[in-house]
Amino acid sequence: MSVKVFQTKEVQDLLKAASNLDGSNGNARFQQIVHRLLGDLFKAIDDLDITPDEVWAGVNYLNKLGQDGEAALLAAGVGLEKYLDIRMDAADKQVGLDGGTPRTIEGPLYVAGAPVRDGVSKIDINPDADAGPLVIHGTITGLDGKPVADAVVECWHANSKGFYSHFDPTGAQSEFNLRGAVKTGADGKYEFRTLMPVGYGCPPHGATQQLLNGLGRHGNRPAHVHFFVTDDKHRKLTTQFNIEGDPLIWDDFAYATREELIPGVVEKTGGEALGLKADAYKSIQFDVKLTPLVQGKDNQVVNRLRASVAA
Ligand code: MBD
Ligand code: FE
């Protein structure tokens, strides 16, 4: 079958009717977007001769994706979230905003509500025999290099199994394990006392891994730590760093790795005095440079549905 019907009046009218494009009810922006996306889908079916069997496989895939609660995970895995970063980077370049710590994707596993502490927070609540102690510390500055006081630094990361609290399929972690928030003092410094994470892997029987299998791709990330850095006088930064030396560092299924976001890991002693579980520990310095507001506003703050727990 190699028919071409997309450009016919019947199909173009169908698209307009389905999206209510010329209707007086409904949201005009939403109608515009649905009309375009539906049209692009119809056109792809025509161009690639996508069969009815293939269309229904796709429709039923969406049901599984929703049942598994993995739509945001898939968005990371197909590069959609990275694409949004590429666009925001380009928008920054267009207005001459340069020199801040690079953004990288948020991912689907943030939980709002971690208790905010002053300067330092110990965030490993549950014991994890396979994870060694790690201190993450740094200074928050503006582009001028001056420390930013009262910035809130949030971080979240996986345990030694690659699982995040709140989303751990084994149920082994309490709320906010390996999730923290600290407010900087006048020196702009923050510190998290925690455990070394291991890279995440997609649920092996979930919809995301199913799609990746069809593409011949893996669904793994190198070990990483996520950050939000928030301050009234700067734009909110969403970023991560990777743990140096992870073999997947340039093979992240979510495409979040950036050259500037691979700080060195330093071996230290004196951990017991800091309340760590061993005297020898690893330390990572991750300094963050925030960018200024644009015409008094954070022009790139991202609103999305996020998990939230009362601390
Ligand atoms: C993660 O930990 C993550 O950061 C992303 C982007 C996707 C899945 C799991
Ligand atoms: Fe992550």
GROMACS .gro file of C-alpha atoms and ligand atoms in nm:
model
  321
    1MET     CA    1   0.000   0.000   0.000
    2SER     CA    2   0.155   0.326  -0.102
    3VAL     CA    3  -0.128   0.575  -0.099
    4LYS     CA    4  -0.086   0.944  -0.021
    5VAL     CA    5  -0.391   1.105   0.134
    6PHE     CA    6  -0.244   1.360   0.375
    7GLN     CA    7  -0.286   1.659   0.144
    8THR     CA    8  -0.647   1.582   0.052
    9LYS     CA    9  -0.921   1.818   0.161
   10GLU     CA   10  -1.089   1.532   0.348
   11VAL     CA   11  -0.784   1.475   0.569
   12GLN     CA   12  -0.707   1.845   0.619
   13ASP     CA   13  -1.070   1.904   0.721
   14LEU     CA   14  -1.054   1.605   0.954
   15LEU     CA   15  -0.745   1.751   1.127
   16LYS     CA   16  -0.913   2.088   1.170
   17ALA     CA   17  -1.230   1.929   1.305
   18ALA     CA   18  -1.042   1.697   1.545
   19SER     CA   19  -0.843   1.986   1.693
   20ASN     CA   20  -1.142   2.224   1.675
   21LEU     CA   21  -0.898   2.464   1.510
   22ASP     CA   22  -1.155   2.716   1.395
   23GLY     CA   23  -1.389   2.665   1.690
   24SER     CA   24  -1.494   2.942   1.923
   25ASN     CA   25  -1.459   2.718   2.230
   26GLY     CA   26  -1.142   2.579   2.375
   27ASN     CA   27  -0.792   2.712   2.420
   28ALA     CA   28  -0.642   2.854   2.100
   29ARG     CA   29  -0.284   2.764   2.189
   30PHE     CA   30  -0.384   2.409   2.276
   31GLN     CA   31  -0.578   2.376   1.951
   32GLN     CA   32  -0.279   2.500   1.754
   33ILE     CA   33  -0.044   2.249   1.919
   34VAL     CA   34  -0.281   1.953   1.887
   35HIS     CA   35  -0.351   2.040   1.523
   36ARG     CA   36   0.020   2.047   1.445
   37LEU     CA   37   0.117   1.732   1.638
   38LEU     CA   38  -0.176   1.532   1.503
   39GLY     CA   39  -0.095   1.656   1.152
   40ASP     CA   40   0.270   1.554   1.191
   41LEU     CA   41   0.154   1.208   1.302
   42PHE     CA   42  -0.089   1.172   1.012
   43LYS     CA   43   0.180   1.283   0.769
   44ALA     CA   44   0.431   1.032   0.911
   45ILE     CA   45   0.173   0.753   0.867
   46ASP     CA   46   0.133   0.855   0.503
   47ASP     CA   47   0.507   0.906   0.434
   48LEU     CA   48   0.629   0.587   0.603
   49ASP     CA   49   0.322   0.376   0.522
   50ILE     CA   50   0.282   0.301   0.891
   51THR     CA   51   0.041   0.006   0.903
   52PRO     CA   52  -0.274  -0.021   1.117
   53ASP     CA   53  -0.100  -0.293   1.321
   54GLU     CA   54   0.187  -0.055   1.391
   55VAL     CA   55  -0.050   0.227   1.484
   56TRP     CA   56  -0.235   0.005   1.733
   57ALA     CA   57   0.092  -0.120   1.879
   58GLY     CA   58   0.176   0.246   1.942
   59VAL     CA   59  -0.164   0.326   2.091
   60ASN     CA   60  -0.140   0.032   2.329
   61TYR     CA   61   0.216   0.131   2.416
   62LEU     CA   62   0.078   0.463   2.544
   63ASN     CA   63  -0.152   0.269   2.777
   64LYS     CA   64   0.144   0.076   2.918
   65LEU     CA   65   0.349   0.394   2.947
   66GLY     CA   66   0.076   0.553   3.159
   67GLN     CA   67   0.016   0.240   3.366
   68ASP     CA   68   0.388   0.229   3.444
   69GLY     CA   69   0.394   0.601   3.525
   70GLU     CA   70   0.694   0.643   3.298
   71ALA     CA   71   0.604   0.925   3.058
   72ALA     CA   72   0.861   1.162   3.212
   73LEU     CA   73   1.123   0.886   3.216
   74LEU     CA   74   1.063   0.824   2.848
   75ALA     CA   75   1.093   1.199   2.784
   76ALA     CA   76   1.446   1.182   2.926
   77GLY     CA   77   1.531   0.864   2.735
   78VAL     CA   78   1.424   0.988   2.392
   79GLY     CA   79   1.621   1.310   2.433
   80LEU     CA   80   1.314   1.534   2.464
   81GLU     CA   81   1.433   1.675   2.796
   82LYS     CA   82   1.784   1.731   2.654
   83TYR     CA   83   1.629   1.906   2.356
   84LEU     CA   84   1.459   2.154   2.589
   85ASP     CA   85   1.803   2.225   2.743
   86ILE     CA   86   1.953   2.281   2.397
   87ARG     CA   87   1.677   2.534   2.328
   88MET     CA   88   1.726   2.712   2.661
   89ASP     CA   89   2.103   2.723   2.602
   90ALA     CA   90   2.040   2.881   2.261
   91ALA     CA   91   1.798   3.134   2.413
   92ASP     CA   92   2.066   3.229   2.669
   93LYS     CA   93   2.321   3.272   2.394
   94GLN     CA   94   2.081   3.493   2.201
   95VAL     CA   95   2.055   3.738   2.494
   96GLY     CA   96   2.428   3.715   2.566
   97LEU     CA   97   2.396   3.521   2.892
   98ASP     CA   98   2.719   3.332   2.926
   99GLY     CA   99   2.955   3.203   3.193
  100GLY     CA  100   2.717   3.043   3.442
  101THR     CA  101   2.738   2.679   3.548
  102PRO     CA  102   2.570   2.486   3.264
  103ARG     CA  103   2.222   2.352   3.314
  104THR     CA  104   2.141   1.990   3.258
  105ILE     CA  105   1.816   1.798   3.279
  106GLU     CA  106   1.612   1.762   3.599
  107GLY     CA  107   1.491   1.409   3.532
  108PRO     CA  108   1.175   1.260   3.681
  109LEU     CA  109   1.289   1.181   4.036
  110TYR     CA  110   1.292   1.508   4.233
  111VAL     CA  111   1.083   1.527   4.551
  112ALA     CA  112   0.998   1.869   4.695
  113GLY     CA  113   0.992   1.931   5.068
  114ALA     CA  114   1.333   1.827   5.203
  115PRO     CA  115   1.412   2.009   5.531
  116VAL     CA  116   1.630   2.317   5.471
  117ARG     CA  117   1.937   2.338   5.696
  118ASP     CA  118   2.196   2.613   5.737
  119GLY     CA  119   2.518   2.550   5.542
  120VAL     CA  120   2.562   2.177   5.604
  121SER     CA  121   2.330   1.878   5.589
  122LYS     CA  122   2.389   1.510   5.650
  123ILE     CA  123   2.145   1.342   5.411
  124ASP     CA  124   2.222   0.969   5.439
  125ILE     CA  125   1.949   0.855   5.673
  126ASN     CA  126   1.937   0.484   5.593
  127PRO     CA  127   2.246   0.263   5.626
  128ASP     CA  128   2.386   0.141   5.294
  129ALA     CA  129   2.662  -0.116   5.343
  130ASP     CA  130   2.781  -0.094   4.983
  131ALA     CA  131   2.822   0.285   4.971
  132GLY     CA  132   3.126   0.474   5.098
  133PRO     CA  133   3.108   0.819   5.254
  134LEU     CA  134   3.105   1.123   5.030
  135VAL     CA  135   3.120   1.494   5.102
  136ILE     CA  136   2.988   1.730   4.837
  137HIS     CA  137   3.071   2.094   4.891
  138GLY     CA  138   3.116   2.420   4.709
  139THR     CA  139   3.050   2.788   4.685
  140ILE     CA  140   2.756   2.955   4.514
  141THR     CA  141   2.854   3.277   4.336
  142GLY     CA  142   2.714   3.512   4.079
  143LEU     CA  143   2.886   3.571   3.743
  144ASP     CA  144   3.100   3.832   3.924
  145GLY     CA  145   3.244   3.554   4.144
  146LYS     CA  146   3.101   3.707   4.462
  147PRO     CA  147   2.943   3.458   4.708
  148VAL     CA  148   2.566   3.446   4.717
  149ALA     CA  149   2.416   3.439   5.068
  150ASP     CA  150   2.074   3.283   5.135
  151ALA     CA  151   2.077   3.071   4.822
  152VAL     CA  152   1.902   2.737   4.866
  153VAL     CA  153   2.098   2.441   4.732
  154GLU     CA  154   1.897   2.122   4.689
  155CYS     CA  155   2.052   1.792   4.590
  156TRP     CA  156   1.920   1.442   4.530
  157HIS     CA  157   2.085   1.120   4.423
  158ALA     CA  158   2.063   0.741   4.416
  159ASN     CA  159   2.191   0.484   4.667
  160SER     CA  160   2.437   0.199   4.598
  161LYS     CA  161   2.164   0.012   4.405
  162GLY     CA  162   2.091   0.308   4.177
  163PHE     CA  163   1.753   0.364   4.350
  164TYR     CA  164   1.611   0.697   4.467
  165SER     CA  165   1.409   0.736   4.788
  166HIS     CA  166   1.035   0.780   4.727
  167PHE     CA  167   1.074   0.584   4.400
  168ASP     CA  168   1.263   0.283   4.539
  169PRO     CA  169   1.092  -0.040   4.420
  170THR     CA  170   1.240  -0.229   4.717
  171GLY     CA  171   1.082   0.012   4.965
  172ALA     CA  172   1.415   0.021   5.148
  173GLN     CA  173   1.456   0.399   5.188
  174SER     CA  174   1.279   0.650   5.408
  175GLU     CA  175   1.148   0.980   5.272
  176PHE     CA  176   1.430   1.222   5.190
  177ASN     CA  177   1.708   0.968   5.222
  178LEU     CA  178   1.986   1.109   4.999
  179ARG     CA  179   1.785   1.427   4.940
  180GLY     CA  180   1.881   1.753   5.104
  181ALA     CA  181   1.849   2.129   5.107
  182VAL     CA  182   2.084   2.384   5.260
  183LYS     CA  183   2.080   2.760   5.277
  184THR     CA  184   2.411   2.937   5.220
  185GLY     CA  185   2.558   3.189   5.465
  186ALA     CA  186   2.754   3.503   5.380
  187ASP     CA  187   3.040   3.290   5.242
  188GLY     CA  188   2.808   3.128   4.985
  189LYS     CA  189   2.918   2.780   5.095
  190TYR     CA  190   2.713   2.462   5.111
  191GLU     CA  191   2.801   2.106   5.212
  192PHE     CA  192   2.623   1.771   5.195
  193ARG     CA  193   2.749   1.471   5.393
  194THR     CA  194   2.626   1.164   5.213
  195LEU     CA  195   2.713   0.834   5.044
  196MET     CA  196   2.853   0.760   4.699
  197PRO     CA  197   2.574   0.699   4.445
  198VAL     CA  198   2.564   0.439   4.171
  199GLY     CA  199   2.412   0.497   3.826
  200TYR     CA  200   2.041   0.451   3.762
  201GLY     CA  201   1.888   0.190   3.532
  202CYS     CA  202   1.535   0.202   3.390
  203PRO     CA  203   1.291  -0.053   3.536
  204PRO     CA  204   1.371  -0.360   3.321
  205HIS     CA  205   1.006  -0.447   3.246
  206GLY     CA  206   0.879  -0.090   3.214
  207ALA     CA  207   0.754   0.086   2.902
  208THR     CA  208   1.069   0.298   2.867
  209GLN     CA  209   1.305   0.001   2.862
  210GLN     CA  210   1.064  -0.173   2.623
  211LEU     CA  211   1.102   0.111   2.373
  212LEU     CA  212   1.478   0.128   2.423
  213ASN     CA  213   1.504  -0.248   2.361
  214GLY     CA  214   1.328  -0.199   2.028
  215LEU     CA  215   1.590   0.062   1.940
  216GLY     CA  216   1.878  -0.156   2.059
  217ARG     CA  217   1.966   0.096   2.333
  218HIS     CA  218   2.044   0.054   2.703
  219GLY     CA  219   1.857   0.248   2.971
  220ASN     CA  220   2.138   0.332   3.210
  221ARG     CA  221   2.285   0.651   3.349
  222PRO     CA  222   2.632   0.705   3.494
  223ALA     CA  223   2.646   0.787   3.868
  224HIS     CA  224   2.535   1.147   3.919
  225VAL     CA  225   2.402   1.400   4.169
  226HIS     CA  226   2.120   1.641   4.088
  227PHE     CA  227   2.098   2.004   4.198
  228PHE     CA  228   1.855   2.289   4.210
  229VAL     CA  229   2.011   2.619   4.317
  230THR     CA  230   1.757   2.889   4.395
  231ASP     CA  231   1.813   3.252   4.484
  232ASP     CA  232   1.589   3.560   4.462
  233LYS     CA  233   1.836   3.766   4.263
  234HIS     CA  234   1.942   3.497   4.016
  235ARG     CA  235   1.785   3.247   3.784
  236LYS     CA  236   1.717   2.905   3.930
  237LEU     CA  237   1.975   2.655   3.808
  238THR     CA  238   1.884   2.293   3.737
  239THR     CA  239   2.195   2.083   3.696
  240GLN     CA  240   2.381   1.765   3.787
  241PHE     CA  241   2.736   1.648   3.813
  242ASN     CA  242   2.867   1.308   3.715
  243ILE     CA  243   3.102   1.097   3.922
  244GLU     CA  244   3.437   1.102   3.744
  245GLY     CA  245   3.550   0.762   3.612
  246ASP     CA  246   3.206   0.605   3.567
  247PRO     CA  247   3.229   0.394   3.248
  248LEU     CA  248   2.893   0.529   3.123
  249ILE     CA  249   2.993   0.892   3.164
  250TRP     CA  250   2.968   0.957   2.788
  251ASP     CA  251   2.699   0.696   2.731
  252ASP     CA  252   2.411   0.832   2.939
  253PHE     CA  253   2.070   0.715   2.814
  254ALA     CA  254   1.931   1.058   2.910
  255TYR     CA  255   2.212   1.265   2.747
  256ALA     CA  256   2.277   1.480   3.056
  257THR     CA  257   2.659   1.466   3.067
  258ARG     CA  258   2.845   1.791   3.002
  259GLU     CA  259   3.219   1.849   2.999
  260GLU     CA  260   3.196   2.120   3.268
  261LEU     CA  261   2.994   1.897   3.502
  262ILE     CA  262   3.253   1.630   3.588
  263PRO     CA  263   3.428   1.758   3.903
  264GLY     CA  264   3.727   1.568   4.040
  265VAL     CA  265   3.693   1.319   4.324
  266VAL     CA  266   3.948   1.368   4.605
  267GLU     CA  267   4.039   1.107   4.870
  268LYS     CA  268   4.041   1.248   5.224
  269THR     CA  269   4.070   1.137   5.586
  270GLY     CA  270   3.911   1.281   5.898
  271GLY     CA  271   3.560   1.160   5.815
  272GLU     CA  272   3.484   1.042   6.168
  273ALA     CA  273   3.513   1.396   6.301
  274LEU     CA  274   3.251   1.496   6.042
  275GLY     CA  275   3.011   1.220   6.151
  276LEU     CA  276   3.078   1.006   5.844
  277LYS     CA  277   3.066   0.627   5.864
  278ALA     CA  278   3.441   0.587   5.801
  279ASP     CA  279   3.748   0.802   5.845
  280ALA     CA  280   3.853   0.772   5.481
  281TYR     CA  281   3.606   0.941   5.252
  282LYS     CA  282   3.568   1.093   4.907
  283SER     CA  283   3.519   1.463   4.856
  284ILE     CA  284   3.382   1.647   4.555
  285GLN     CA  285   3.400   2.022   4.520
  286PHE     CA  286   3.123   2.155   4.298
  287ASP     CA  287   3.112   2.533   4.278
  288VAL     CA  288   2.813   2.692   4.111
  289LYS     CA  289   2.794   3.021   3.922
  290LEU     CA  290   2.441   3.153   3.894
  291THR     CA  291   2.318   3.376   3.612
  292PRO     CA  292   2.132   3.703   3.667
  293LEU     CA  293   1.760   3.759   3.617
  294VAL     CA  294   1.665   3.878   3.268
  295GLN     CA  295   1.477   4.209   3.288
  296GLY     CA  296   1.409   4.135   3.653
  297LYS     CA  297   1.265   3.789   3.584
  298ASP     CA  298   1.368   3.427   3.580
  299ASN     CA  299   1.289   3.374   3.213
  300GLN     CA  300   1.362   3.002   3.216
  301VAL     CA  301   1.203   2.862   3.528
  302VAL     CA  302   1.038   2.531   3.442
  303ASN     CA  303   0.699   2.436   3.582
  304ARG     CA  304   0.619   2.067   3.575
  305LEU     CA  305   0.440   1.817   3.794
  306ARG     CA  306   0.676   1.715   4.075
  307ALA     CA  307   0.643   1.477   4.366
  308SER     CA  308   0.617   1.649   4.701
  309VAL     CA  309   0.625   1.531   5.061
  310ALA     CA  310   0.570   1.735   5.378
  311ALA     CA  311   0.899   1.733   5.570
  312MBD     C1  312   1.741   0.944   3.679
  312MBD     O1  313   1.807   0.938   3.795
  312MBD     C2  314   1.757   1.054   3.607
  312MBD     O2  315   1.834   1.148   3.658
  312MBD     C3  316   1.696   1.067   3.484
  312MBD     C4  317   1.718   1.186   3.402
  312MBD     C5  318   1.616   0.968   3.435
  312MBD     C6  319   1.598   0.857   3.510
  312MBD     C7  320   1.660   0.845   3.631
  313FE      FE  321   1.902   1.098   3.849
   0.00000   0.00000   0.00000
